[in-house]
Coordinates of C-alpha atoms and ligand atoms in Angstrom, one line a residue:
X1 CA -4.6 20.0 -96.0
X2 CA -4.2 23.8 -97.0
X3 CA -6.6 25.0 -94.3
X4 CA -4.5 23.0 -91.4
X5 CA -1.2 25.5 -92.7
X6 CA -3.4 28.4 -93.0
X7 CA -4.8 28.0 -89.4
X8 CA -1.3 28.6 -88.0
X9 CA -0.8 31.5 -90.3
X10 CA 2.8 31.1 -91.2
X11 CA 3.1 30.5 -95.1
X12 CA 5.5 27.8 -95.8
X13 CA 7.9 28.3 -98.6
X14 CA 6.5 26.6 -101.5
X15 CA 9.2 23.9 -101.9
X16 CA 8.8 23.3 -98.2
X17 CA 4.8 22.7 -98.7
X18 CA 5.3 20.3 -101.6
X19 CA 7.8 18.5 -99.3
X20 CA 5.1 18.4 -96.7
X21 CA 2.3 17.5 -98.6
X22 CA 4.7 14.4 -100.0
X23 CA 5.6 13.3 -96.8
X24 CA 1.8 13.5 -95.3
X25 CA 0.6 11.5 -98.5
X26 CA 4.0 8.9 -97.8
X27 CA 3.2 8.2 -94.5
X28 CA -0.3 8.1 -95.2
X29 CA 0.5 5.0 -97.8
X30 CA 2.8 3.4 -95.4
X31 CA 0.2 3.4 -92.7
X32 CA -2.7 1.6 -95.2
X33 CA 0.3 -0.8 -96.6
X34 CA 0.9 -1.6 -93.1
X35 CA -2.5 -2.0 -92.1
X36 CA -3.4 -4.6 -95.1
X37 CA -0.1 -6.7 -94.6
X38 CA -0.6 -6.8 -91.3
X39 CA -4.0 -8.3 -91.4
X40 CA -2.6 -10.7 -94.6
X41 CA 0.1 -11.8 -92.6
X42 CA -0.8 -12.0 -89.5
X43 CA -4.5 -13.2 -89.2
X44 CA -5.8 -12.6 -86.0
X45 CA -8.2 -14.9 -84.2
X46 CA -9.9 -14.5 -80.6
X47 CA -8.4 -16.0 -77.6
X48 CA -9.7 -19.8 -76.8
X49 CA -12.7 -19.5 -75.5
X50 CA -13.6 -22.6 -71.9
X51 CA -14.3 -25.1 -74.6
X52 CA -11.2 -24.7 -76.2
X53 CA -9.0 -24.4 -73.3
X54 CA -11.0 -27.8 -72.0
X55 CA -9.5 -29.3 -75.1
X56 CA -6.0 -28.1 -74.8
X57 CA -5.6 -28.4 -71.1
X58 CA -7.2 -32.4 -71.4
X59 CA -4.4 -32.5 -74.4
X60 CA -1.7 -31.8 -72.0
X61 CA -2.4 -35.2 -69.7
X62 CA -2.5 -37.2 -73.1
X63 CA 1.5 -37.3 -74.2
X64 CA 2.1 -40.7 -72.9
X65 CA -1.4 -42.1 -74.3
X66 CA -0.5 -40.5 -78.1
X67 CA 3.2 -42.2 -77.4
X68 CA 2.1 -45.1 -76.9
X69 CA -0.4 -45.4 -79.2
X70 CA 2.5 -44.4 -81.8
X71 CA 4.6 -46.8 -80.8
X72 CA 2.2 -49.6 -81.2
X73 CA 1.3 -48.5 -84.3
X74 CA 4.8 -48.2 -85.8
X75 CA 6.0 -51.4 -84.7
X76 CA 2.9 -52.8 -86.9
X77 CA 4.8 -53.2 -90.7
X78 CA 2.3 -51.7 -93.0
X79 CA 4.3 -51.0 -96.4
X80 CA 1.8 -50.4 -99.1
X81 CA 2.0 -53.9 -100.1
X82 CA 1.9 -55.7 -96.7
X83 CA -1.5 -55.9 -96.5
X84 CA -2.1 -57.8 -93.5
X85 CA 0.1 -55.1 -92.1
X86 CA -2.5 -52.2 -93.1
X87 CA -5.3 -53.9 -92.1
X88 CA -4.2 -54.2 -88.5
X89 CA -3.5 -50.5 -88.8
X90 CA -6.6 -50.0 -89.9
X91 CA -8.3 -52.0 -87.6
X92 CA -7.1 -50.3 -84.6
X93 CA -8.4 -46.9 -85.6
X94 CA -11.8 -47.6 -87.0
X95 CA -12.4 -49.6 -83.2
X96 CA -11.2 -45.8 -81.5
X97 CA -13.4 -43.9 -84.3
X98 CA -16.2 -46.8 -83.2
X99 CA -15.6 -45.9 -79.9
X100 CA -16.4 -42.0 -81.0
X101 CA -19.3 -42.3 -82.4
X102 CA -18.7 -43.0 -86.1
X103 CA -19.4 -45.7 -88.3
X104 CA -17.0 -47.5 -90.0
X105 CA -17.1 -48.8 -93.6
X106 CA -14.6 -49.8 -96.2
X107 CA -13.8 -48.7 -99.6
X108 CA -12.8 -51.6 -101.8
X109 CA -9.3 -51.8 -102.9
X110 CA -8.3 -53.1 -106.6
X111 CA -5.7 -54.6 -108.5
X112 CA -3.8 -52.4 -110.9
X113 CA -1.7 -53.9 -113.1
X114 CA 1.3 -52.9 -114.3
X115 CA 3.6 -53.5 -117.4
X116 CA 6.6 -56.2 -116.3
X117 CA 9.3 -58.0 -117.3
X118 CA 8.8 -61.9 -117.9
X119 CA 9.0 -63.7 -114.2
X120 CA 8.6 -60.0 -112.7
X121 CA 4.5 -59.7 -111.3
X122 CA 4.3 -55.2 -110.6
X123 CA 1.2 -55.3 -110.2
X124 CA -0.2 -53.8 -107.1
X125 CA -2.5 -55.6 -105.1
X126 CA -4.2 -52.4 -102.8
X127 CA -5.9 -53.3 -100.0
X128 CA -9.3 -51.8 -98.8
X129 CA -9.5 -48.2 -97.4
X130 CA -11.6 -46.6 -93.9
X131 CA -14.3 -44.3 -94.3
X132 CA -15.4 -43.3 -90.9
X133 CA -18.4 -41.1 -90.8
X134 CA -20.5 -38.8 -88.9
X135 CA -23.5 -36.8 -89.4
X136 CA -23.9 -33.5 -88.1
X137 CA -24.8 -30.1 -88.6
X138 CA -22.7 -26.8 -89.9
X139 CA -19.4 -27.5 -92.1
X140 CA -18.5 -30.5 -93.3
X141 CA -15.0 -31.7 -92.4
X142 CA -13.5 -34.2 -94.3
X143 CA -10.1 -35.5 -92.5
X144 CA -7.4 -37.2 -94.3
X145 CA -4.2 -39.6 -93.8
X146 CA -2.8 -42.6 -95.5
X147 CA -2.0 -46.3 -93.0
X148 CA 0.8 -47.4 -95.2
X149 CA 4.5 -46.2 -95.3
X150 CA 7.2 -46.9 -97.9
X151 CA 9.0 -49.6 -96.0
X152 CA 8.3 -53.3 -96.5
X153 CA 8.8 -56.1 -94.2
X154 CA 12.0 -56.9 -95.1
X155 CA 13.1 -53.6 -94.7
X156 CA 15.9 -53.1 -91.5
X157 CA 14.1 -50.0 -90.6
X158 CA 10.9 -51.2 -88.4
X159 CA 11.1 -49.9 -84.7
X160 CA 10.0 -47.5 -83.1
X161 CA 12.5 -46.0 -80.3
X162 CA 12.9 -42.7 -78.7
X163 CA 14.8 -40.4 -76.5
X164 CA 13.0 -37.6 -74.3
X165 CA 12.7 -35.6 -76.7
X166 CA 12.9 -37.0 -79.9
X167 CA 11.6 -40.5 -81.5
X168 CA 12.6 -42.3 -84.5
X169 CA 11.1 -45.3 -86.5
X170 CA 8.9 -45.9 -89.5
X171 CA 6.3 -43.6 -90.1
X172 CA 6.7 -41.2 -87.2
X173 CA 6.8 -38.4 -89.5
X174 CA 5.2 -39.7 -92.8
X175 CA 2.4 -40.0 -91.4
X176 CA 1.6 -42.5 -88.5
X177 CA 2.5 -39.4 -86.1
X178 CA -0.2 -37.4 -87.9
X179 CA -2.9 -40.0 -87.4
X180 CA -2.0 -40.3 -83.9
X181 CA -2.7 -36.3 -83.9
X182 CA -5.9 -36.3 -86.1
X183 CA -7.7 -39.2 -83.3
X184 CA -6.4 -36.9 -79.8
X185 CA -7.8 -34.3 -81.8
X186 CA -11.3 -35.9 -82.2
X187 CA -10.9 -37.5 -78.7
X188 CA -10.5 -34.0 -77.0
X189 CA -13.4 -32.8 -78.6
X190 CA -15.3 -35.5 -77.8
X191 CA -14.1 -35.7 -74.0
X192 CA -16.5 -32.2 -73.6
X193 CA -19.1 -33.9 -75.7
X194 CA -18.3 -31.1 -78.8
X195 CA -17.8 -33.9 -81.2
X196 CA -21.7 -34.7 -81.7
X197 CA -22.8 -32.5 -83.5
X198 CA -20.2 -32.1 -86.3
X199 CA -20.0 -33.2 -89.4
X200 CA -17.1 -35.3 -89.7
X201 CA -15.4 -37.4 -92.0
X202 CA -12.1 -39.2 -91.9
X203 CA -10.8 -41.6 -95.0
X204 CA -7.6 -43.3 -94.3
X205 CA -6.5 -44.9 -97.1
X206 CA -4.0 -47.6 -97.8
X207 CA -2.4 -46.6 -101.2
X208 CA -1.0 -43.2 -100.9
X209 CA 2.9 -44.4 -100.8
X210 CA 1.9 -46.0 -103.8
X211 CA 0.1 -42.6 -105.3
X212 CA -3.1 -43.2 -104.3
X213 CA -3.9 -45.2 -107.5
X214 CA -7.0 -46.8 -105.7
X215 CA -8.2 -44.4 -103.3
X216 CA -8.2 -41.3 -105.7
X217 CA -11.7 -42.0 -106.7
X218 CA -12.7 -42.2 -103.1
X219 CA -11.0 -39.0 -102.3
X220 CA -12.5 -36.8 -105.3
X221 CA -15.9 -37.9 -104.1
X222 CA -15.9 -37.5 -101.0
X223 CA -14.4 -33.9 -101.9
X224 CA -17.1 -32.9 -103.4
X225 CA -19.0 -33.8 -100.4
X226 CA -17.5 -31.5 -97.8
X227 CA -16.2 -28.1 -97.5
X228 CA -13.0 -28.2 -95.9
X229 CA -9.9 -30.5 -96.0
X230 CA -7.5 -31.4 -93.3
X231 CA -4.6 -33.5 -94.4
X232 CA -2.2 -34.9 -91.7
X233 CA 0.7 -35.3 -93.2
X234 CA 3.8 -34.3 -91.4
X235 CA 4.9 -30.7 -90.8
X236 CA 8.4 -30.6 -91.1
X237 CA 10.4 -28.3 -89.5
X238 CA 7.7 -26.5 -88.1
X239 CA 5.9 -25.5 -91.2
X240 CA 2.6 -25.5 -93.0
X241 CA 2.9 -26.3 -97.0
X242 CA 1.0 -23.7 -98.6
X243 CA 1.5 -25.4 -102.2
X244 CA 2.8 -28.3 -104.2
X245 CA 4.7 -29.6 -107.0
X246 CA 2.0 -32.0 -109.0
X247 CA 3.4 -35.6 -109.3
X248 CA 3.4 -38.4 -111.6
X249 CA 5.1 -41.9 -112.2
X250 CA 5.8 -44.4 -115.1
X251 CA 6.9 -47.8 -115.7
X252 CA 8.3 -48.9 -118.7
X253 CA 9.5 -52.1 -119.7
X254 CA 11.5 -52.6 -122.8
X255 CA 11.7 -55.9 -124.9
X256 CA 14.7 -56.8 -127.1
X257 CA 15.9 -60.1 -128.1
X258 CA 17.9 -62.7 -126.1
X259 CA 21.0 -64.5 -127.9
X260 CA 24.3 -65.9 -126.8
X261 CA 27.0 -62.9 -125.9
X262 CA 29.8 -65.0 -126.9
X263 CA 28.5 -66.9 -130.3
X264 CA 25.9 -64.4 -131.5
X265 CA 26.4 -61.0 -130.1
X266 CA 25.1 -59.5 -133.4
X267 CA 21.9 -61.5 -133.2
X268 CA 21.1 -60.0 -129.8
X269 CA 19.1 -56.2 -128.9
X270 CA 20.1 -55.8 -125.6
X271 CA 17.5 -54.1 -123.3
X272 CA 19.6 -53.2 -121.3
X273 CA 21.8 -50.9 -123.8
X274 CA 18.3 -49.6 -124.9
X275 CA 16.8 -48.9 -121.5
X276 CA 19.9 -47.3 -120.3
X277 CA 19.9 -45.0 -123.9
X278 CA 16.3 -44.0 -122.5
X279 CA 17.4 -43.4 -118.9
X280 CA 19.7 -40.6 -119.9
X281 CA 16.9 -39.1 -122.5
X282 CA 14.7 -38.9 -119.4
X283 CA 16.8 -37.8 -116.9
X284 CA 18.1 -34.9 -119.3
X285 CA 14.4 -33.9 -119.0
X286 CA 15.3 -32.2 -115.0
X287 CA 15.3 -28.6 -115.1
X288 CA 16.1 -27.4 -111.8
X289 CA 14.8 -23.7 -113.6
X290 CA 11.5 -24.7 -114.4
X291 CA 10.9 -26.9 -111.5
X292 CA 10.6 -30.1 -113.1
X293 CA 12.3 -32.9 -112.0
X294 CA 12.4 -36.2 -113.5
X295 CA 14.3 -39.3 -111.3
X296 CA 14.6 -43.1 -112.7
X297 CA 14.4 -44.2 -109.2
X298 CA 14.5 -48.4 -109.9
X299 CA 15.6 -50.6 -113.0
X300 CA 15.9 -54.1 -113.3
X301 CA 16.7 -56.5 -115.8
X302 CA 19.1 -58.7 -118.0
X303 CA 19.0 -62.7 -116.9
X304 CA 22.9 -63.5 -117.3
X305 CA 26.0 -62.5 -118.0
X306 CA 26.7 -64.5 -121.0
X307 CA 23.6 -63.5 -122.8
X308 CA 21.9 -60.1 -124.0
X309 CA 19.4 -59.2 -122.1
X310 CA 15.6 -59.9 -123.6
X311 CA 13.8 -57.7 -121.3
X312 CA 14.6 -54.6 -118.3
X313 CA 12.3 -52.4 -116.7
X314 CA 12.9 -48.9 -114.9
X315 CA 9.9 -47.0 -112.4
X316 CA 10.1 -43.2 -113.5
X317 CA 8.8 -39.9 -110.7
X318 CA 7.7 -36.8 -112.3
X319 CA 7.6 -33.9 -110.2
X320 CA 5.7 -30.4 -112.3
X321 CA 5.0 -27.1 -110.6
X322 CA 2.1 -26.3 -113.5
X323 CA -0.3 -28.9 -115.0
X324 CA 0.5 -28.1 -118.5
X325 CA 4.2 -29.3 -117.7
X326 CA 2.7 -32.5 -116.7
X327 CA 0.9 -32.9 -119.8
X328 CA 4.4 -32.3 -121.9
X329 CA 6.5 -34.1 -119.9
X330 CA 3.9 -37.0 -121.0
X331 CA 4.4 -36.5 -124.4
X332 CA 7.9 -36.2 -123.8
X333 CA 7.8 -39.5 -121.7
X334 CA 5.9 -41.2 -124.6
X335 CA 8.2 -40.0 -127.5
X336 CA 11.1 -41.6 -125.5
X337 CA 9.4 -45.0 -125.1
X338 CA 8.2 -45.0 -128.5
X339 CA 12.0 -44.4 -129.9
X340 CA 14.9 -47.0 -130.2
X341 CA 18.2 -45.2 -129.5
X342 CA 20.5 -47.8 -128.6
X343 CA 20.6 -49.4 -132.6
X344 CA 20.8 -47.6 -135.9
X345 CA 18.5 -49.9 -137.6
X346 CA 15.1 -50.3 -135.6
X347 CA 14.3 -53.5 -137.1
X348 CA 11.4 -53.9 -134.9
X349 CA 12.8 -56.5 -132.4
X350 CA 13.0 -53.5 -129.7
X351 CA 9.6 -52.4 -128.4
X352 CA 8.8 -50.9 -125.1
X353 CA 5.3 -51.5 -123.0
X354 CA 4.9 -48.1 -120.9
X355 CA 2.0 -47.2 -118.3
X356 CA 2.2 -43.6 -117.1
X357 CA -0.3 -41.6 -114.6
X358 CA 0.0 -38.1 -113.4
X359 CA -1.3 -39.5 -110.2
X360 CA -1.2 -36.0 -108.3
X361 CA -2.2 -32.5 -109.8
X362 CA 0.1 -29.2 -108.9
X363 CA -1.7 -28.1 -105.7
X364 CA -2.0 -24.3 -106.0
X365 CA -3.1 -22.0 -103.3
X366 CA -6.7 -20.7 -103.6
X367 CA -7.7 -17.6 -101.7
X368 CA -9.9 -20.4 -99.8
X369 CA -6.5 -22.7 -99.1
X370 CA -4.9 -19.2 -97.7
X371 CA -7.6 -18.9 -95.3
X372 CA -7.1 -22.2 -94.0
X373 CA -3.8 -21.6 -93.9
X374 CA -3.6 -18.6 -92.1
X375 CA -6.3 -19.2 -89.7
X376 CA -3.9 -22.4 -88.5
X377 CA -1.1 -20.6 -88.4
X378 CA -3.0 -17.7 -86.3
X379 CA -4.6 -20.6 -84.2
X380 CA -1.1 -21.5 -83.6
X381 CA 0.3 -18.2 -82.7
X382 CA -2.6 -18.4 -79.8
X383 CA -1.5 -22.0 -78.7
X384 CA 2.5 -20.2 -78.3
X385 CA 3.4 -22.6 -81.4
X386 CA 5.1 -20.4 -84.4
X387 CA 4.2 -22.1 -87.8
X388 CA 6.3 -21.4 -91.0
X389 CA 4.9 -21.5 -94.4
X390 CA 6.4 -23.0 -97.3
X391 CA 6.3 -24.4 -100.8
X392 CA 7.1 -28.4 -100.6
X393 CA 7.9 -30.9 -104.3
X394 CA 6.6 -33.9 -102.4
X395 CA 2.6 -34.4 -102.6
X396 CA -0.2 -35.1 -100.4
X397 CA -3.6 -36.4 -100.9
X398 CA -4.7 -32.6 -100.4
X399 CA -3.4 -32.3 -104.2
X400 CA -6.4 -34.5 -105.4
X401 CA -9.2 -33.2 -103.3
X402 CA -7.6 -29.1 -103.6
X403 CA -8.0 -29.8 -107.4
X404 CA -11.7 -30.9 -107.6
X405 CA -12.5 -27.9 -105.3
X406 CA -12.1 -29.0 -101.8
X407 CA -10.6 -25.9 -100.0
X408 CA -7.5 -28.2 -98.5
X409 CA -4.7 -27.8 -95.6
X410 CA -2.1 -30.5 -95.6
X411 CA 0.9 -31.1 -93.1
X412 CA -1.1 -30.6 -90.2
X413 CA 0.9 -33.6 -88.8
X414 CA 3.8 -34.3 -86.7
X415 CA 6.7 -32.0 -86.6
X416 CA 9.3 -34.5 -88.6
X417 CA 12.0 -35.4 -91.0
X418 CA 13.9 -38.1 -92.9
X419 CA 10.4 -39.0 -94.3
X420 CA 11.3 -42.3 -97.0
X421 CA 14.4 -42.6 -94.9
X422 CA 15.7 -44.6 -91.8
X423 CA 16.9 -41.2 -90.7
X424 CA 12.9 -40.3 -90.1
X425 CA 12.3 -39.0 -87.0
X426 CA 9.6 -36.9 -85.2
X427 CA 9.6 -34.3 -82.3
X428 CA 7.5 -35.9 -79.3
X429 CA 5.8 -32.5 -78.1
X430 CA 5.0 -32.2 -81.3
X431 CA 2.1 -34.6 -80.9
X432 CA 0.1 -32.6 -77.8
X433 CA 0.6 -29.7 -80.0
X434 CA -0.8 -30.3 -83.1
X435 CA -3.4 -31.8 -81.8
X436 CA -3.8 -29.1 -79.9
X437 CA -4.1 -26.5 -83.1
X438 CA -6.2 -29.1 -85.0
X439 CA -8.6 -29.4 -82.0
X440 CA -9.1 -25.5 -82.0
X441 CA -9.3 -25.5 -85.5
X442 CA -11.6 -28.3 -86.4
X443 CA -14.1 -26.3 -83.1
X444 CA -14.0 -23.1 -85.3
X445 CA -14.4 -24.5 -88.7
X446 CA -17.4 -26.6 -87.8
X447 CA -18.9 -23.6 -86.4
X448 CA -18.7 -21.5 -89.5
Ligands
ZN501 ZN1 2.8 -39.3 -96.4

């Protein structure tokens, strides 16, 4: 630096060289801050290359087909529990993933039983999952997305209808729309015969509404089986979810004793009084600063009027941004169930019968996750589609297979909201566009 002043021969005034010298070095650490940001934020991937374009212009003619194809498939009911519904669901994708070149099997379901009231059966009867598989060379993909949706037969909210731009009905967003996405994406690889030789795997499982109770197992295995994870769960507003909130559930049921309200109020311990003392302990337990939120979403229970109730039950969600708040909010959940508030005396004719299960770990991004993340959003930035990212509270199966090591990148689904609601709704281009991205990125990753 001295020589470069000395060369012009004029001798600075000192206070003017320190200035100098300042500024150099400050725009000197602006330029490297720069530099790194820029390549952190904005990830930069080559242009498509003919195969890629193939994909992307064949996706352009396919809008009606993926339409369609959702419409069909959200007219077909398949809440969690309907599981003739699921099957049929399930049945029409493993004959297109026949049709691709994989082979189909299914991953039995089970029974898990739940605490309940007398003359109330919780248990959930979960029916089998898909495993489609094919062998190939290079990185393993494992694809992911759940048939069922939160809304039973009898639900009012069980068409599918549209306008040009948007569409609306049961699952467009969470996530029939994204299974609709993950297929075009297989399909356009396939149409240029780029689909043989990669090692793909897609399980669509049948329980994730319900947290995945059955199909965890099948998840953290095949996790450990692959090296990437693609989740299709939807992308709402435009965004990809970076990380999660870990989830968890409980049911508790308490017991008290029945007796006339009139004649022998004394005799009685209502659960009812008892479940409601417990439903403000847990609900206290929300602390918006911390991040955990606890919401007793159902109760039943009490059989009339005229006499105190015997027995009530309440279903309990746990959201936690860190695993060790799941594991207090536990003991937390356990001490509650385990006191009687709602009489001075606990003469033992109160008890409470409680199953809990942190059924979804925090997921927290790895540098590995960032990748992913990144190189979708730069993939997108090449396709003309500007991805968000963002933080989300509700959970994916990417949670489960993030946490036993699978690098993981959910919401690569429709563009939708009002998930859980009758207000969900999807963006139709969204469909030819994400498949799009996912086609591009499932061509690079395989290639690693
Ligand atoms: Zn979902």
């Amino acid at each position: 630096m001295n020589t470069q002043h000395k060369e012009t021969g004029e001798l600075p005034s000192p206070g003017t060289h320190t200035d100098h010298l300042l500024l150099t070095l400050g725009i000197f650490l602006i330029s490297i801050l720069l530099s790194t940001t820029m390549t952190a934020a904005e990830n930069v991937e080559p242009s498509l290359d003919a195969d890629e374009q193939d994909f992307v212009s064949w996706l352009d003619s396919q809008e009606d087909n993926m339409v369609a194809l959702l419409e069909r498939i959200t007219n077909i009911n398949s809440g969690s529990l309907n599981q003739a519904g699921v099957d049929e669901v399930a049945a029409i994708f493993s004959e297109e993933l026949r049709q691709l070149g994989f082979s189909i099997s299914s991953l039995p379901g089970e029974v898990i039983n739940m605490p309940s009231c007398p003359g109330s059966d919780y248990s959930i009867d979960v029916t089998e999952h898909v495993l489609a598989s094919k062998p190939g060379r290079g990185t393993r993909l494992l694809l992911m997305g759940h048939l069922d949706t939160v809304f039973p037969p009898e639900s009012p909210f069980q068409t599918f209808r549209r306008n040009p731009d948007m569409m609306y009905g049961p699952g467009v967003a969470d996530m029939k729309g994204g299974l609709v996405i993950m297929l075009y994406a297989l399909k356009a690889l396939n149409q240029f015969g780029d689909l043989q030789e990669k090692a793909i795997t897609m399980l669509l499982n049948s329980d994730e509404e319900m947290g995945s109770l059955s199909s965890r197992k099948y998840l953290e295995q095949q996790a450990q089986l692959h090296d990437y994870g693609l989740v299709f769960e939807s992308s709402s507003n435009d965004n990809l979810v970076r990380q999660r909130k870990g989830l968890g559930q409980a049911r508790f049921v308490v017991h008290g004793l029945a007796s006339h309200a009139g004649s022998a109020h004394q005799q009685g311990r209502s659960a009812i009084k008892e479940l409601a003392y417990k439903i403000v302990e847990l609900e206290s337990m929300t602390d918006y600063e911390s991040g955990i939120t606890v919401n007793v979403g159902v109760i039943s229970g009490g059989e009339a009027r005229n006499t105190v109730a015997p027995c009530a039950e309440a279903l309990v969600d746990l959201r936690y941004p860190e695993i060790q708040q799941g594991l207090d909010s536990v003991a937390r959940f356990e001490d509650i169930f385990d006191t009687v508030f709602s009489y001075a005396v606990d003469s033992g004719e109160i008890s409470t019968e409680s199953w809990i299960n942190l059924h979804r770990p925090p997921k927290i991004a790895t540098a590995e996750s960032d990748y992913l993340l990144e190189k979708a959003v730069a993939i997108g930035r090449l396709l003309g589609q500007q991805l968000g990212i963002t933080d989300s509270g509700g959970g994916t199966d990417g949670s489960l297979t993030q946490a036993v090591g699978l690098p993981t990148l959910d919401s690569l689904g429709s563009a939708g909201t009002g998930a859980h609601s009758n207000r969900e709704e999807a963006r139709i281009s969204s469909l030819v566009e994400r498949a799009k991205l996912s086609s591009v990125l499932i061509h690079r990753l395989a290639a690693e």
